[in-house]
Coordinates of C-alpha atoms and ligand atoms in Angstrom, one line a residue:
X2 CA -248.7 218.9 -172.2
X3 CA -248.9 222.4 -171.0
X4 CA -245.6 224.2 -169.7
X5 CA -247.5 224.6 -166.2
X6 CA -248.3 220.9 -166.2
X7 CA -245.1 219.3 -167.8
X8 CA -243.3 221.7 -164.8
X9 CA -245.3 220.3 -162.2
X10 CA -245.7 216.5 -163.4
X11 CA -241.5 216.6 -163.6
X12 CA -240.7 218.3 -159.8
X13 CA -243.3 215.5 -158.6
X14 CA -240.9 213.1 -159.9
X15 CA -238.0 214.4 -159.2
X16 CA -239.1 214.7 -155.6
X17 CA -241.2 211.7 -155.2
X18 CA -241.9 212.2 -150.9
X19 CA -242.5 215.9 -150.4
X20 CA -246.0 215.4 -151.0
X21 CA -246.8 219.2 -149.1
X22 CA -244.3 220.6 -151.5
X23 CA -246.0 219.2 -154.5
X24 CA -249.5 220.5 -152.5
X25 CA -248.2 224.0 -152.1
X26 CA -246.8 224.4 -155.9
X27 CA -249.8 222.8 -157.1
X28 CA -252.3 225.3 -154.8
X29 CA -250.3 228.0 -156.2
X30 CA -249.7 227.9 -160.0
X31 CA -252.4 225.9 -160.9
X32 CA -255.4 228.7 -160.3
X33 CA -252.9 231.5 -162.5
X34 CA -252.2 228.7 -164.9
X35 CA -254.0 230.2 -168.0
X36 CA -251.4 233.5 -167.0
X37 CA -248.6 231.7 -167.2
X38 CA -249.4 230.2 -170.3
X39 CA -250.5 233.3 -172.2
X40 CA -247.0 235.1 -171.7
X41 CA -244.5 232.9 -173.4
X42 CA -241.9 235.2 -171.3
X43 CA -241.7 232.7 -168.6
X44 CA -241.2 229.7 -170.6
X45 CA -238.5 231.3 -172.9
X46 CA -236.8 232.2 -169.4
X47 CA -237.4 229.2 -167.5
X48 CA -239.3 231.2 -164.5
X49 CA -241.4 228.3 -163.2
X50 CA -238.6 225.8 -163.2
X51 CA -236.6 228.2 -160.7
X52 CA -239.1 229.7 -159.1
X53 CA -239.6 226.1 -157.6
X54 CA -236.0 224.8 -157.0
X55 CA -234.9 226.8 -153.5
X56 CA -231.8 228.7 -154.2
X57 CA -230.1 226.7 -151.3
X58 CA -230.7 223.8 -149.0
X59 CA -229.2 223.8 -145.8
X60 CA -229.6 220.3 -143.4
X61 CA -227.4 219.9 -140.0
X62 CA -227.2 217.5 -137.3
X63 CA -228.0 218.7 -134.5
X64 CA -226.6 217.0 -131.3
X65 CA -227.8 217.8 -127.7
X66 CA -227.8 216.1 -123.9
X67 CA -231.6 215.9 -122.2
X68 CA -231.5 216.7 -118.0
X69 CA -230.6 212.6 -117.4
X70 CA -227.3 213.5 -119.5
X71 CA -228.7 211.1 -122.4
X72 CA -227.3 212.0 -126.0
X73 CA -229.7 212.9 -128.7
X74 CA -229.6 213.5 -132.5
X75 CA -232.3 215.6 -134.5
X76 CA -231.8 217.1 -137.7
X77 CA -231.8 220.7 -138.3
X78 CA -233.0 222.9 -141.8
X79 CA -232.9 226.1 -143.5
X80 CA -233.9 226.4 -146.8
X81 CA -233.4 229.5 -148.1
X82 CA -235.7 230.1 -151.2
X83 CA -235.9 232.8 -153.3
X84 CA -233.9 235.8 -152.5
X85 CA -235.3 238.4 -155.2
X86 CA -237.1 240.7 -152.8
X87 CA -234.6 240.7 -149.8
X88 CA -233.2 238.9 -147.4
X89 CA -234.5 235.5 -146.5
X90 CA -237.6 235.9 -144.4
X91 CA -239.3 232.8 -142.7
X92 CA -239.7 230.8 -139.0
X93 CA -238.2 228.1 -137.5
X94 CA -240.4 225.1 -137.0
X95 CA -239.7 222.1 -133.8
X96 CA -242.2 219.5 -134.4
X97 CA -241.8 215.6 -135.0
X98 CA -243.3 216.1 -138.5
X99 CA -240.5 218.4 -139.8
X100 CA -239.0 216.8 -142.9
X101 CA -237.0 218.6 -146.2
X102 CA -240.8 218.4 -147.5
X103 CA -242.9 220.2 -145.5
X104 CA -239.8 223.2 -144.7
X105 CA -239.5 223.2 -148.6
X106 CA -243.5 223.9 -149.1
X107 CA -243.4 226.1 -145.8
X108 CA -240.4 228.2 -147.9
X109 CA -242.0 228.6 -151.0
X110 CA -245.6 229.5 -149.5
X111 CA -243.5 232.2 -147.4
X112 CA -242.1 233.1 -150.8
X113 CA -245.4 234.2 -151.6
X114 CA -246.5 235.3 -149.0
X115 CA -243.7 237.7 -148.3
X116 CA -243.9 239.3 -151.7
X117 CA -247.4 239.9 -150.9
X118 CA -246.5 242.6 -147.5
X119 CA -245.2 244.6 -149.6
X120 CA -241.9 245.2 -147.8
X121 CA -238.0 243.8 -148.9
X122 CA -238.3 240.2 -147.7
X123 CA -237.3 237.0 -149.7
X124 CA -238.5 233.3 -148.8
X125 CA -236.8 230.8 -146.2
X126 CA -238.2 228.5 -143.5
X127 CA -236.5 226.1 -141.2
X128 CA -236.6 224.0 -138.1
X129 CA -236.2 220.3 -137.1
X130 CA -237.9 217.7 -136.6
X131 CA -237.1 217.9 -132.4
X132 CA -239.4 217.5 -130.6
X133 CA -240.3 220.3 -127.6
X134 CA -243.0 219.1 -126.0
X135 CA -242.8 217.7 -122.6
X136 CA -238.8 219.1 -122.6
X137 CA -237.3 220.9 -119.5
X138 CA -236.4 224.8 -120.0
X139 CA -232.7 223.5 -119.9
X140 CA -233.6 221.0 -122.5
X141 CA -234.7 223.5 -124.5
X142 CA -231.6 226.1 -124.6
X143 CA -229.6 222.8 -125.4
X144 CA -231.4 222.0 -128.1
X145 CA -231.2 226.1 -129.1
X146 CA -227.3 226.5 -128.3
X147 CA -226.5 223.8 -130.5
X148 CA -229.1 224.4 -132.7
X149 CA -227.7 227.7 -133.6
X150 CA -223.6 226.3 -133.5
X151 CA -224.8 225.2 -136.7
X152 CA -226.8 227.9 -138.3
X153 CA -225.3 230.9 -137.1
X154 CA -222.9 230.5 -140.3
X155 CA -225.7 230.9 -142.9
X156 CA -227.3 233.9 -141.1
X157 CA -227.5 237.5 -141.0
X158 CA -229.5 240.9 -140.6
X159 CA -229.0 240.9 -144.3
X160 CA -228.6 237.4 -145.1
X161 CA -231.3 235.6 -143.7
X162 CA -233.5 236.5 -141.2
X163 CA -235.6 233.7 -139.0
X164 CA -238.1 233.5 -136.7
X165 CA -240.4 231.8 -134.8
X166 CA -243.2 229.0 -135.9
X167 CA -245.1 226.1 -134.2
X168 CA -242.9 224.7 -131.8
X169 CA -240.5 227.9 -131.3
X170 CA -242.1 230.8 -129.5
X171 CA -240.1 233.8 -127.6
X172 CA -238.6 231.7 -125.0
X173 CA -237.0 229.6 -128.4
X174 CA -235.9 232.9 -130.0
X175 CA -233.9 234.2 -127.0
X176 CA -231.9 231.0 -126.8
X177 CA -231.4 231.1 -130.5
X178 CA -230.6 234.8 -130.4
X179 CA -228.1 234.4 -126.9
X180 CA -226.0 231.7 -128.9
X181 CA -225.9 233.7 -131.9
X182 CA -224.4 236.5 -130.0
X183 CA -221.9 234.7 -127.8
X184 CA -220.7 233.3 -131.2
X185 CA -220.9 236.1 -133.3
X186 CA -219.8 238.9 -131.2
X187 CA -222.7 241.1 -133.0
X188 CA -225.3 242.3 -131.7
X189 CA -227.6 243.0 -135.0
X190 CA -231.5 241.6 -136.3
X191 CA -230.9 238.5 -137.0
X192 CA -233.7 237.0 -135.6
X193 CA -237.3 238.5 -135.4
X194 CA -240.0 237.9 -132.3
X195 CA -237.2 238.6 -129.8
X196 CA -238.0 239.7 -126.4
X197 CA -239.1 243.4 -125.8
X198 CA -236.0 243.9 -123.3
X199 CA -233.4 242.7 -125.8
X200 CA -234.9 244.3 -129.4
X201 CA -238.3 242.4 -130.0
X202 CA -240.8 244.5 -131.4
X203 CA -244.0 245.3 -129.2
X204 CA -246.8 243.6 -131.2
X205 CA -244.9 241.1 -133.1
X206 CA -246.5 238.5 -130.8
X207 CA -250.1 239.8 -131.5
X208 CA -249.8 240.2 -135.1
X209 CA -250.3 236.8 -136.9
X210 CA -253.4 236.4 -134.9
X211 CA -254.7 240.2 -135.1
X212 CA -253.3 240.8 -138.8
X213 CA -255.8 237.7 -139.8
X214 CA -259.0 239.3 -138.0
X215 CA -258.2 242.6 -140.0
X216 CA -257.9 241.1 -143.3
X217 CA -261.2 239.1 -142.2
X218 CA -263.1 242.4 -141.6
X219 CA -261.6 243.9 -145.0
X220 CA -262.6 240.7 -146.5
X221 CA -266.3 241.1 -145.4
X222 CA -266.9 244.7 -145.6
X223 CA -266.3 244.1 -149.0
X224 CA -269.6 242.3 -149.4
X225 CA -271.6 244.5 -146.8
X226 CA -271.0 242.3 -143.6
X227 CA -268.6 242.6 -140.8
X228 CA -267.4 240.6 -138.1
X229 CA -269.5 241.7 -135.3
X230 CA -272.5 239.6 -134.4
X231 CA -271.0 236.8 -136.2
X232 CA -270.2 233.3 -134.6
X233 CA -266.6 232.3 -135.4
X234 CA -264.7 229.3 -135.3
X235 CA -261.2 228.9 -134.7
X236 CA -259.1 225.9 -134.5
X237 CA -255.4 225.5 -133.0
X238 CA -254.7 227.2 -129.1
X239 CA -251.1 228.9 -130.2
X240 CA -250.1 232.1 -130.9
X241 CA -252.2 233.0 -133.9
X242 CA -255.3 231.3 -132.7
X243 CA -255.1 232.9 -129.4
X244 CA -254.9 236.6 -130.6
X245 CA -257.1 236.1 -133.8
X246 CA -259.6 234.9 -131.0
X247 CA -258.9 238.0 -128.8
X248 CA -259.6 240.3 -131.9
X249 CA -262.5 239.0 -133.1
X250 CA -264.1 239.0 -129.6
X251 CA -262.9 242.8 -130.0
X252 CA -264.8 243.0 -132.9
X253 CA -268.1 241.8 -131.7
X254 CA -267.4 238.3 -132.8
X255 CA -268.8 235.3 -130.8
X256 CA -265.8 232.6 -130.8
X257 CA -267.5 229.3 -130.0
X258 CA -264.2 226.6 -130.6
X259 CA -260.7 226.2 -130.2
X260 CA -258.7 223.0 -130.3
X261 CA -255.1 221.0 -129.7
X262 CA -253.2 218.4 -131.3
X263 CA -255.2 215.9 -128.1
X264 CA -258.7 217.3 -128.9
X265 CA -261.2 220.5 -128.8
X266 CA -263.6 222.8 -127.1
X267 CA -267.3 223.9 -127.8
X268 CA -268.2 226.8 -125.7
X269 CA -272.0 227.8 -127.0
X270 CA -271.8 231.0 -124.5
X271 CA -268.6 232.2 -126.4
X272 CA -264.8 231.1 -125.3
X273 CA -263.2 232.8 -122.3
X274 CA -260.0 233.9 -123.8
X275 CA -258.0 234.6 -120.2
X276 CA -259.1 230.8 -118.9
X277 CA -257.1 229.7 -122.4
X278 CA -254.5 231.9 -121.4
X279 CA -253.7 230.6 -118.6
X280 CA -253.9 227.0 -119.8
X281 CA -252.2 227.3 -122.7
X282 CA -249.3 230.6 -122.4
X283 CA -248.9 229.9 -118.7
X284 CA -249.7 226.2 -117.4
X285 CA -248.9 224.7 -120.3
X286 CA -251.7 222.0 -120.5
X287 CA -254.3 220.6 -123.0
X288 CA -257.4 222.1 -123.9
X289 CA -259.5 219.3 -122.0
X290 CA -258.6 221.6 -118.6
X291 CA -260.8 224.2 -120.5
X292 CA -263.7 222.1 -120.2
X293 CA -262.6 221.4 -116.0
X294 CA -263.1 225.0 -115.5
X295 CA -266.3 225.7 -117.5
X296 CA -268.2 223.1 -117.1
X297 CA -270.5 224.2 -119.3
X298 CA -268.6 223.8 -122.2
X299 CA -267.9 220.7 -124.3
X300 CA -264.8 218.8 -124.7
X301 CA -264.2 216.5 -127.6
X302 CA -261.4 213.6 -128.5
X303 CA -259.4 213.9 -131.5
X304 CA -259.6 216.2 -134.4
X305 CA -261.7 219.3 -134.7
X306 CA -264.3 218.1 -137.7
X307 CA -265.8 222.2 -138.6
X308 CA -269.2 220.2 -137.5
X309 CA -269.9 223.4 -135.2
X310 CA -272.1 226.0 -137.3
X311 CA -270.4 229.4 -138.0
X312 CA -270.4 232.4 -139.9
X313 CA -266.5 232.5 -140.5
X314 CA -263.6 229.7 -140.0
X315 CA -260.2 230.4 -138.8
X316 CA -258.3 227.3 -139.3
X317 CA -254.9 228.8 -137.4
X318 CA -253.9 225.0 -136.2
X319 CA -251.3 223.9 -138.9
X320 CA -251.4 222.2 -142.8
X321 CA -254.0 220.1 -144.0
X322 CA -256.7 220.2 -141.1
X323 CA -259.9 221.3 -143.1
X324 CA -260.7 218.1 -145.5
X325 CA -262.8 217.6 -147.8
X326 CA -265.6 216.5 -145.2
X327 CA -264.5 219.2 -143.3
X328 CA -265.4 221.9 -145.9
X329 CA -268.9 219.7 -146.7
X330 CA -269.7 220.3 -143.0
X331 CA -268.8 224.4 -143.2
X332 CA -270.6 224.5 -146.4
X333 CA -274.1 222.5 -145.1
X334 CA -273.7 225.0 -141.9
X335 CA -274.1 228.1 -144.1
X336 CA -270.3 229.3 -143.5
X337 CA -270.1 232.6 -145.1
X338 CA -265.8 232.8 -145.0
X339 CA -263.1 230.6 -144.3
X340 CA -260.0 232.6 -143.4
X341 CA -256.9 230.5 -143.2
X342 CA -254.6 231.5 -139.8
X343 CA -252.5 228.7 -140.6
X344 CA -250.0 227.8 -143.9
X345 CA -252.4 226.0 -146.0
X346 CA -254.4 224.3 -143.6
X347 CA -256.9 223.7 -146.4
X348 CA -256.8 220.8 -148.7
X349 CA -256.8 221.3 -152.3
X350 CA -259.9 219.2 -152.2
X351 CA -261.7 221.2 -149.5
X352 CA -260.6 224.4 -151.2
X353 CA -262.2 224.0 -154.5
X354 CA -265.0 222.5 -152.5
X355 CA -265.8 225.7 -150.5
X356 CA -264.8 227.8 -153.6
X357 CA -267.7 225.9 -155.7
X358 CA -269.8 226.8 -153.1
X359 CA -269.6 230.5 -153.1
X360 CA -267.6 230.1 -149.5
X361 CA -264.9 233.7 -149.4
X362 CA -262.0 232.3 -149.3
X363 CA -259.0 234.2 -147.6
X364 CA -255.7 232.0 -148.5
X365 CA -253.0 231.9 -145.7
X366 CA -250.6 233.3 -147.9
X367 CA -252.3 237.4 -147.7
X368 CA -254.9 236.2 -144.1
X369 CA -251.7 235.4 -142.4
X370 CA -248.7 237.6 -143.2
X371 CA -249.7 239.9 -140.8
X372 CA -246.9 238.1 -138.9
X373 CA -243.9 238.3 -140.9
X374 CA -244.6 242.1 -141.8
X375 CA -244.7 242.7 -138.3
X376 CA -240.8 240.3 -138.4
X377 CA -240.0 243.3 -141.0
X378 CA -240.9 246.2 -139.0
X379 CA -238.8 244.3 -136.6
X380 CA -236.1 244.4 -138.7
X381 CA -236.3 248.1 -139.8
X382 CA -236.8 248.8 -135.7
X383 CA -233.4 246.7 -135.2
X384 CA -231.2 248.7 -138.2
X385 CA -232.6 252.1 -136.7
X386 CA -230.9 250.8 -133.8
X387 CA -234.6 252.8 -132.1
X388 CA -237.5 251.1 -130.3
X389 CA -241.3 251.4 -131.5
X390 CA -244.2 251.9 -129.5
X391 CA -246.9 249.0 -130.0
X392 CA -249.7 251.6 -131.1
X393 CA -247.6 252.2 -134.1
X394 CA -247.0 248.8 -134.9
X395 CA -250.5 248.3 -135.1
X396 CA -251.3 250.9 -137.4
X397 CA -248.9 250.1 -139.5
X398 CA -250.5 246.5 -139.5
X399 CA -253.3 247.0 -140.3
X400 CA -252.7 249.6 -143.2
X401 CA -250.2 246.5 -144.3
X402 CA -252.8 243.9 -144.1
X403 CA -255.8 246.7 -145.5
X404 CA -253.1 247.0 -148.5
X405 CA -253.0 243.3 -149.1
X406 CA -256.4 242.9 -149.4
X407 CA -256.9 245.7 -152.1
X408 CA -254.0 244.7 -153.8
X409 CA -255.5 241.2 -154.3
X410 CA -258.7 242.5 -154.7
X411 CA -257.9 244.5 -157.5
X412 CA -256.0 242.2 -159.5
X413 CA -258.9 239.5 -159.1
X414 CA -261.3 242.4 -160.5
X415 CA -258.5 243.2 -163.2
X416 CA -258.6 240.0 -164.2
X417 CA -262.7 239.6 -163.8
X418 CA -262.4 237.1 -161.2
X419 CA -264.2 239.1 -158.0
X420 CA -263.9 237.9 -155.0
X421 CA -261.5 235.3 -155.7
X422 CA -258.8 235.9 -153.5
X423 CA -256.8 232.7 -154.2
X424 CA -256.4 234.1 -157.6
X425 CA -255.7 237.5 -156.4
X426 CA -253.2 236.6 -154.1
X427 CA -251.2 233.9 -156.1
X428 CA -251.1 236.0 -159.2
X429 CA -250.0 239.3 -157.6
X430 CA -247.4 237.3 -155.5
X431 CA -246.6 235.4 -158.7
X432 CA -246.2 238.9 -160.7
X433 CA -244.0 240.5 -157.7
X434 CA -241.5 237.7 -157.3
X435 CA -240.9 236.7 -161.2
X436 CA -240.5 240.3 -162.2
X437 CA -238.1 240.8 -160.2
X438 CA -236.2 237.8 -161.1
X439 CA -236.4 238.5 -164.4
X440 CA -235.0 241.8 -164.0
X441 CA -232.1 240.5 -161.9
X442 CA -231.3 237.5 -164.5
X443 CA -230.2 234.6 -164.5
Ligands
LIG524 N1 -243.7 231.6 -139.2 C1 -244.4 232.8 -139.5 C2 -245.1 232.7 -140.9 O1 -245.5 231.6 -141.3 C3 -243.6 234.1 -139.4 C4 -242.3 234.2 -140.2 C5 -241.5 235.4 -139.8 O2 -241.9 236.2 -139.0 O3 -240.4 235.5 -140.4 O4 -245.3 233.6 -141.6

């Protein structure tokens, strides 16, 4: 058996229910695969064996009272990585499905990705399994406080740096950030997407969702084509689907779906971003209230199939959405791109579907950093002790997310594989982070 494979085949059984882990290692080394077996340097040095074992695991009990003075129990996490490029860089996830598994393959994707900006970040993610929805604001900064009675002792502006993900959002971050302080007795960046009174950086908010729509147009001026005219859709109603909707509308784009975790919208006439707004940033509700309002418009049950016909796909919901019917309906509907806003939202079924039919492929890991580069400015902002202005943010994001794409680009061409940005991406991450390591030893 290969080194790659024997690697693989020996976490899966060491770690028999983290079936996203196994998804995320898999989607990574197996495409750079013939790489890693051509240069016997990282088996003499054991790279792939602790590239994929987190340098620490951190789980916590978290205990906190709801508004009827009820007790609960949730589990907290950090894992922190791989520490070669910096500080440990990744968000903080709240959602029922958070296990050891999925913050493990959320860490080592962030690994990746991180490596990938360009900038001095290593690879963490955490969160818990708590579940926000349908909580009271006061239920929330419970949950926070004594969230962070438990972290704050593994954290730092130059430990370990979180942020937010699905589930934890500013209004998360300044709870986290308000406990950190009363404990700590320093005020320093410790955690990134704070509010703009207290430190946050003006386009942090924007920049998952914005930094995907500029890779996008990189992505397609590439192969004579841009964004405008084209019909895009996007699934999720969050953060990063509700600014990588407002740029491609800036663009020219037509945005025809959206969706939630109850069901999703077809608007033919193109989606009103501010009537999302206000349902989802302000109100709080489902999608289906979309459909109220614009009549119009078409609200479906349950999970958003990709049966809508479009020019480019912005999965920016969470893992796993696009299957391999999915990608079968993108493909028969001449989809030109599929541009992941989420981490790995693609199967590895769909993705070597779309891939064998000539479908761009833009992996979350490079499409969707445009977030955490923005967490590093953040951090560079916070030790200047200054404050940016958001125009300069923005440039500086897009020439980060322009420099990702040519990086990846180039090592695809270098290694005759245009166009194939998985390979790209994964290799030039792969190259950054075990170089590094290697120089640092053992
Ligand atoms: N959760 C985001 C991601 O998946 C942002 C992480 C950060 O800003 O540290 O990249």
């Amino acid at each position: 058996m290969l080194y790659t494979d024997k690697v693989i085949t020996n976490i899966i059984q060491r770690t028999p229910n983290e079936t996203e882990f196994h998804q995320a290692i898999t989607e990574t080394l197996m495409p750079i695969k013939s790489i890693i077996e051509e240069s016997k340097i990282y088996q003499e040095l054991s790279i792939l064996e602790r590239i994929i074992e987190p340098d620490r695991e951190i789980k916590f009990r978290v205990t906190w009272r709801d508004d009827a003075g009820k007790i609960h129990v949730n589990r907290g996490y950090r894992v922190q990585f791989n520490g070669a490029l910096g500080p440990y860089k990744g968000g903080l996830r709240f959602h029922p499905s958070v296990d050891i598994g999925i913050i493990k393959f959320l860490g080592f994707e962030q690994t990746f990705k991180n490596a990938l900006t360009g900038l001095p970040l290593g690879g963490a993610k955490g969160g818990s399994d708590f579940d926000p929805k349908g909580k009271s604001d006061f239920e929330i900064m419970n949950f926070c406080q004594s969230f962070m009675n438990e972290l704050f002792r593994h954290i730092g502006a130059s430990t370990d740096v979180p942020a937010g993900d699905i589930g934890v959002g500013a209004r998360e971050i300044g709870y986290l950030y308000g406990q950190y302080k009363k404990i700590k007795n320093i005020h320093e960046g410790v955690l990134t997407g704070k509010g703009l009174e207290f430190d946050g950086l003006p386009g942090r908010n924007e920049a998952t969702g914005y930094g995907l729509v500029y890779f996008c147009e990189e992505m397609l001026k590439k192969s004579v084509n841009s964004l405008e005219n084209k019909t895009v859709c996007v699934s999720g109603a969050g953060n990063v689907a509700i600014h990588a909707v407002e740029k491609s509308i800036a663009y020219g784009a037509k945005v025809v779906t959206m969706s939630d975790s109850t069901g999703w919208i077809y608007d033919k006439d193109g989606i009103n971003l501010s009537i999302i707004k206000d349902i989802k940033e302000k109100k709080k509700l489902r999608i289906l209230e979309y459909n109220k309002i614009k009549s119009d418009s078409q609200y479906f049950e349950g999970k958003f199939d990709w049966s809508i016909p479009c020019d480019v796909a912005m999965p920016c919901a969470t893992q796993n959405e696009i299957l391999l019917d999915f990608a079968k309906n993108l493909v028969k509907n001449k989809c030109i791109a599929v541009v992941e806003g989420a981490n790995m939202p693609t199967t590895l079924e769909a993705t070597r579907y779309l891939v064998e039919n000539k479908v761009l492929f833009a992996p979350g890991k490079a499409a969707n950093a445009g977030g955490v580069s923005a967490s590093g400015l953040e951090m560079s902002q916070n030790s200047n002790k200054s404050r940016w202005e958001f125009q300069d943010v923005d440039v500086k994001l897009k020439a980060i997310m322009k420099n990702i794409f040519v990086n990846i680009s180039q090592r695809a061409e270098e290694f005759s594989r245009k166009h194939d940005y998985i390979f790209g991406a994964n290799i030039h991450s792969f190259i950054e982070v075990t170089n590094s390591m290697i120089k640092q030893g053992i």
